[in-house]
Amino acid sequence: MKILVCSKVSIPAKDRTLPAWEYLRSQGHEVVVEHPASLAVPTSFHPDVLISMGVSIMEETFEALRRFPNVPLYCYNWDCYEWIWTNPRPGEYNYPLYGELLKQARQVWVPSYCTGRRTTQWWGITTWTVILSACPYWDWPYGSTKRDGGYALCTLREIPDPWWGKFEQACEELKIHYVTTKHEVSYQEYQEAVAHCRFICSPLYELSTGGLTLMEGYYLGKPCLLSNSKWHGGRDYMGDRACYFEHDNYKQFKFMLKEMYDDPPRLNEEECRQWVIDNYS
């Protein structure tokens, strides 16, 4: 089978989908992963299946559909948060148009049940299936991950989420040392921040996966504190392996932060590592 994957890649996000394509190739399929698909795919390549990897590749996917009509389309819809509709950023993607693309798909894949529910809510699409993401776990090569740098870590990208900023606010009120990378550091600096944190926090109201840093950190034996919001996909990935706070209870959030900072759960790093390998490779 010939499979055309419409995908934009970035560092380090490119590694997150690599295992899936390598697996398909190992099964004898011919897989082309290109951006932009409309320019990079040779005219001699005629796919049996199109896979689109999100709203950022929407225009190229429409072009691929024009080039290859009647080829079955499958779309991985990473997110469609409430703030996209109620408080969009300047220059936001055209999500209404993206819905028209998703409606052409034979099936929509989502990274969590909350994203699936949003897909139904915003576009009326019910043909979605949860496919948990693979994660680019890694071993820190520059020393021990058991070293505790004495800080809470939040690596999430800044978005117009109702809870954005409350992590920093709570840590400052509690006089807890914290680090926020916001995707503004080099990949090595990011890895070091994960490797030496005391614990990882994912506090936002709505996130499709909770942030895949949770898996990267847990692989290194780092405890995780998550919002229990029904729109936070972290539970789909972490289950009972994380600690949770009531998403609308700032007082409890501060209490949990203080508890995690003063007495973080002691995890078996080898067991954590094997669990991530078994479930997210």
XYZ file of C-alpha atoms in Angstrom:
281
model
C 0.000 0.000 0.000
C 1.178 3.537 -0.785
C 0.477 6.066 1.959
C 0.883 9.830 1.642
C 1.193 11.586 5.012
C 0.559 15.341 4.897
C 2.629 16.629 7.809
C 4.512 19.692 8.942
C 7.578 18.837 10.999
C 9.487 20.771 13.625
C 12.138 20.051 16.233
C 11.515 18.196 18.501
C 7.928 17.478 17.407
C 9.081 15.575 14.310
C 10.098 12.629 16.488
C 6.601 12.239 17.914
C 5.124 10.690 14.774
C 8.217 8.949 13.425
C 7.562 5.540 15.076
C 4.196 5.194 13.324
C 5.641 5.731 9.860
C 8.618 3.465 10.519
C 6.241 0.763 11.700
C 4.188 1.014 8.511
C 7.354 0.807 6.417
C 8.441 -2.273 8.351
C 5.158 -3.894 7.319
C 6.026 -3.392 3.655
C 4.069 -0.202 2.958
C 5.514 2.683 0.948
C 5.138 5.796 3.089
C 5.866 9.333 1.929
C 5.849 12.027 4.641
C 6.174 15.444 3.072
C 5.563 19.155 3.588
C 4.282 20.740 1.532
C 2.661 17.694 -0.010
C 1.532 19.528 -3.149
C 5.107 20.398 -4.172
C 7.273 17.612 -2.815
C 5.376 14.498 -3.873
C 6.376 13.292 -7.364
C 3.628 12.953 -9.936
C 4.572 9.291 -10.339
C 3.513 8.566 -6.754
C -0.188 7.791 -6.530
C -1.226 6.991 -2.960
C -3.826 4.486 -1.858
C -4.432 6.427 1.360
C -4.029 10.056 2.500
C -3.292 10.872 6.135
C -3.453 14.497 7.291
C -1.717 15.426 10.539
C -3.612 18.490 11.725
C -4.906 21.966 10.995
C -1.429 23.339 10.230
C -1.269 21.180 7.093
C -4.878 21.878 6.019
C -4.141 23.786 2.806
C -1.660 21.163 1.602
C -4.191 18.433 2.371
C -6.847 20.167 0.273
C -4.281 20.329 -2.536
C -3.507 16.623 -2.113
C -7.238 15.840 -2.348
C -7.417 17.799 -5.597
C -4.414 15.949 -6.971
C -5.618 12.551 -5.818
C -9.439 12.537 -5.938
C -11.315 9.564 -4.526
C -8.336 8.472 -2.407
C -9.523 7.708 1.176
C -8.578 10.440 3.667
C -7.850 9.976 7.365
C -7.265 13.046 9.562
C -5.512 13.304 12.917
C -7.223 16.212 14.697
C -4.867 17.254 17.486
C -7.062 19.872 19.107
C -10.043 22.231 18.777
C -10.142 24.071 22.096
C -12.956 26.271 23.335
C -10.758 29.383 23.256
C -10.238 28.883 19.513
C -13.903 29.782 19.077
C -14.415 32.225 21.945
C -11.026 33.974 22.262
C -8.927 33.225 19.158
C -5.400 34.546 18.823
C -4.633 37.020 16.016
C -4.018 35.096 12.810
C -5.565 31.894 14.171
C -6.049 28.961 11.790
C -9.359 28.824 9.931
C -11.037 26.176 12.061
C -14.462 26.405 10.352
C -12.718 25.542 7.064
C -10.772 22.821 8.838
C -14.086 21.274 9.827
C -14.983 20.994 6.133
C -11.768 19.048 5.605
C -12.485 16.746 8.549
C -15.940 16.026 7.161
C -14.322 14.617 4.030
C -12.325 12.111 6.086
C -13.327 8.487 6.283
C -12.290 8.644 9.933
C -10.976 11.334 12.285
C -8.310 10.311 14.746
C -7.934 12.230 18.030
C -5.323 12.006 20.833
C -7.852 11.873 23.699
C -11.538 11.476 24.467
C -11.935 15.155 25.336
C -10.666 16.116 21.872
C -13.142 13.692 20.376
C -15.976 15.306 22.303
C -14.906 18.745 21.068
C -14.809 17.384 17.510
C -18.462 16.406 17.875
C -19.381 19.636 19.668
C -17.863 22.059 17.149
C -18.356 20.207 13.866
C -20.949 17.516 14.536
C -18.450 14.804 13.550
C -18.963 11.512 15.352
C -16.692 9.264 13.272
C -13.676 9.787 15.524
C -11.384 7.268 17.158
C -8.928 7.858 20.001
C -5.356 7.013 18.999
C -2.955 7.918 21.782
C 0.215 9.589 20.593
C 3.618 7.976 20.584
C 6.096 9.946 22.695
C 9.774 10.785 22.088
C 11.084 9.591 25.424
C 14.835 9.934 25.817
C 17.685 9.219 28.222
C 19.451 12.306 29.564
C 23.126 11.799 28.554
C 24.733 14.533 30.670
C 24.474 13.206 34.214
C 21.984 11.715 36.624
C 18.263 12.397 36.296
C 18.025 11.706 40.029
C 19.524 15.144 40.709
C 16.756 17.345 42.081
C 17.112 20.911 40.882
C 14.532 22.042 43.429
C 11.974 23.470 40.987
C 8.506 22.708 39.711
C 8.333 22.575 35.907
C 5.676 23.601 33.405
C 6.700 23.374 29.742
C 3.397 24.282 28.086
C 3.161 26.717 25.195
C 1.358 29.950 26.035
C -2.269 29.858 24.839
C -5.443 31.820 25.805
C -6.478 29.158 28.322
C -8.526 30.324 31.355
C -5.884 28.865 33.670
C -2.842 30.280 31.911
C -0.584 32.025 34.432
C -2.017 30.408 37.549
C 0.956 28.040 37.879
C 3.380 30.954 38.065
C 1.049 32.915 40.334
C 0.639 30.040 42.786
C 4.356 29.252 42.867
C 5.192 32.888 43.573
C 2.605 33.089 46.345
C 4.006 29.902 47.877
C 7.620 30.987 47.276
C 8.221 27.796 45.290
C 11.038 27.840 42.753
C 9.619 27.126 39.298
C 10.688 26.937 35.649
C 8.549 27.557 32.565
C 10.186 26.887 29.187
C 7.191 27.871 26.973
C 9.005 26.287 23.975
C 11.419 29.234 24.072
C 14.646 27.358 24.844
C 16.893 25.036 22.859
C 16.036 21.354 22.790
C 19.010 20.517 25.035
C 17.972 23.199 27.532
C 14.439 21.795 27.461
C 15.727 18.273 28.097
C 17.840 19.491 31.001
C 14.841 21.260 32.530
C 12.849 18.004 32.395
C 15.716 15.847 33.623
C 16.371 17.859 36.779
C 12.951 19.119 37.859
C 11.338 17.981 41.094
C 7.998 17.381 39.412
C 6.036 18.390 36.296
C 2.768 20.326 36.405
C 0.113 20.502 33.678
C -2.496 22.887 35.135
C -4.474 24.198 32.154
C -8.215 23.824 31.727
C -8.029 22.353 28.227
C -5.228 20.352 26.587
C -5.596 17.560 24.077
C -2.892 15.360 25.636
C -2.005 17.241 28.798
C 1.343 17.889 27.139
C 3.533 15.014 25.996
C 6.281 16.287 28.286
C 4.374 14.322 30.918
C 5.497 11.100 29.235
C 9.031 12.356 28.735
C 9.310 13.329 32.377
C 7.627 10.220 33.726
C 10.085 8.125 31.717
C 12.802 9.785 33.812
C 10.925 9.093 37.044
C 9.402 12.554 37.509
C 6.024 12.847 39.326
C 3.212 14.692 37.527
C 0.471 17.023 38.813
C -2.478 17.503 36.435
C -5.771 19.317 36.222
C -8.767 16.988 36.448
C -10.777 19.075 33.958
C -12.899 16.978 31.615
C -11.204 18.840 28.757
C -7.683 17.915 29.894
C -6.447 14.814 28.085
C -3.695 14.011 30.561
C -5.749 11.339 32.325
C -6.044 9.398 29.062
C -2.255 9.107 29.090
C -1.336 8.995 32.779
C -4.360 7.314 34.359
C -3.752 6.771 38.077
C -0.018 7.353 37.720
C -0.409 11.126 38.178
C -1.747 13.346 40.964
C -4.779 15.534 40.179
C -6.363 18.708 41.498
C -9.889 20.074 41.019
C -9.598 22.263 37.931
C -11.754 25.096 39.347
C -10.280 25.067 42.850
C -7.279 27.397 43.075
C -6.927 26.851 46.822
C -6.644 23.115 46.358
C -4.236 23.657 43.474
C -1.913 25.617 45.757
C -2.204 22.947 48.434
C -1.271 20.218 45.940
C 1.637 22.255 44.596
C 2.990 22.687 48.105
C 2.534 18.986 48.866
C 4.281 17.947 45.650
C 7.112 20.390 46.252
C 7.712 19.474 49.897
C 7.194 15.727 49.567
C 7.037 14.539 45.936
C 5.974 10.935 45.326
C 8.914 8.543 45.189
C 8.747 6.695 41.882
C 10.651 3.637 40.675
C 12.471 5.084 37.687
C 13.052 1.719 36.020
C 9.371 0.807 36.338
C 8.331 4.221 34.980
C 10.681 3.831 32.047
C 9.384 0.382 31.160
C 5.757 1.525 31.389
C 6.363 4.372 28.945
C 8.232 2.047 26.561
C 5.449 -0.537 26.700
C 2.633 1.940 26.164
C 3.988 4.862 24.139
C 6.717 3.544 21.870
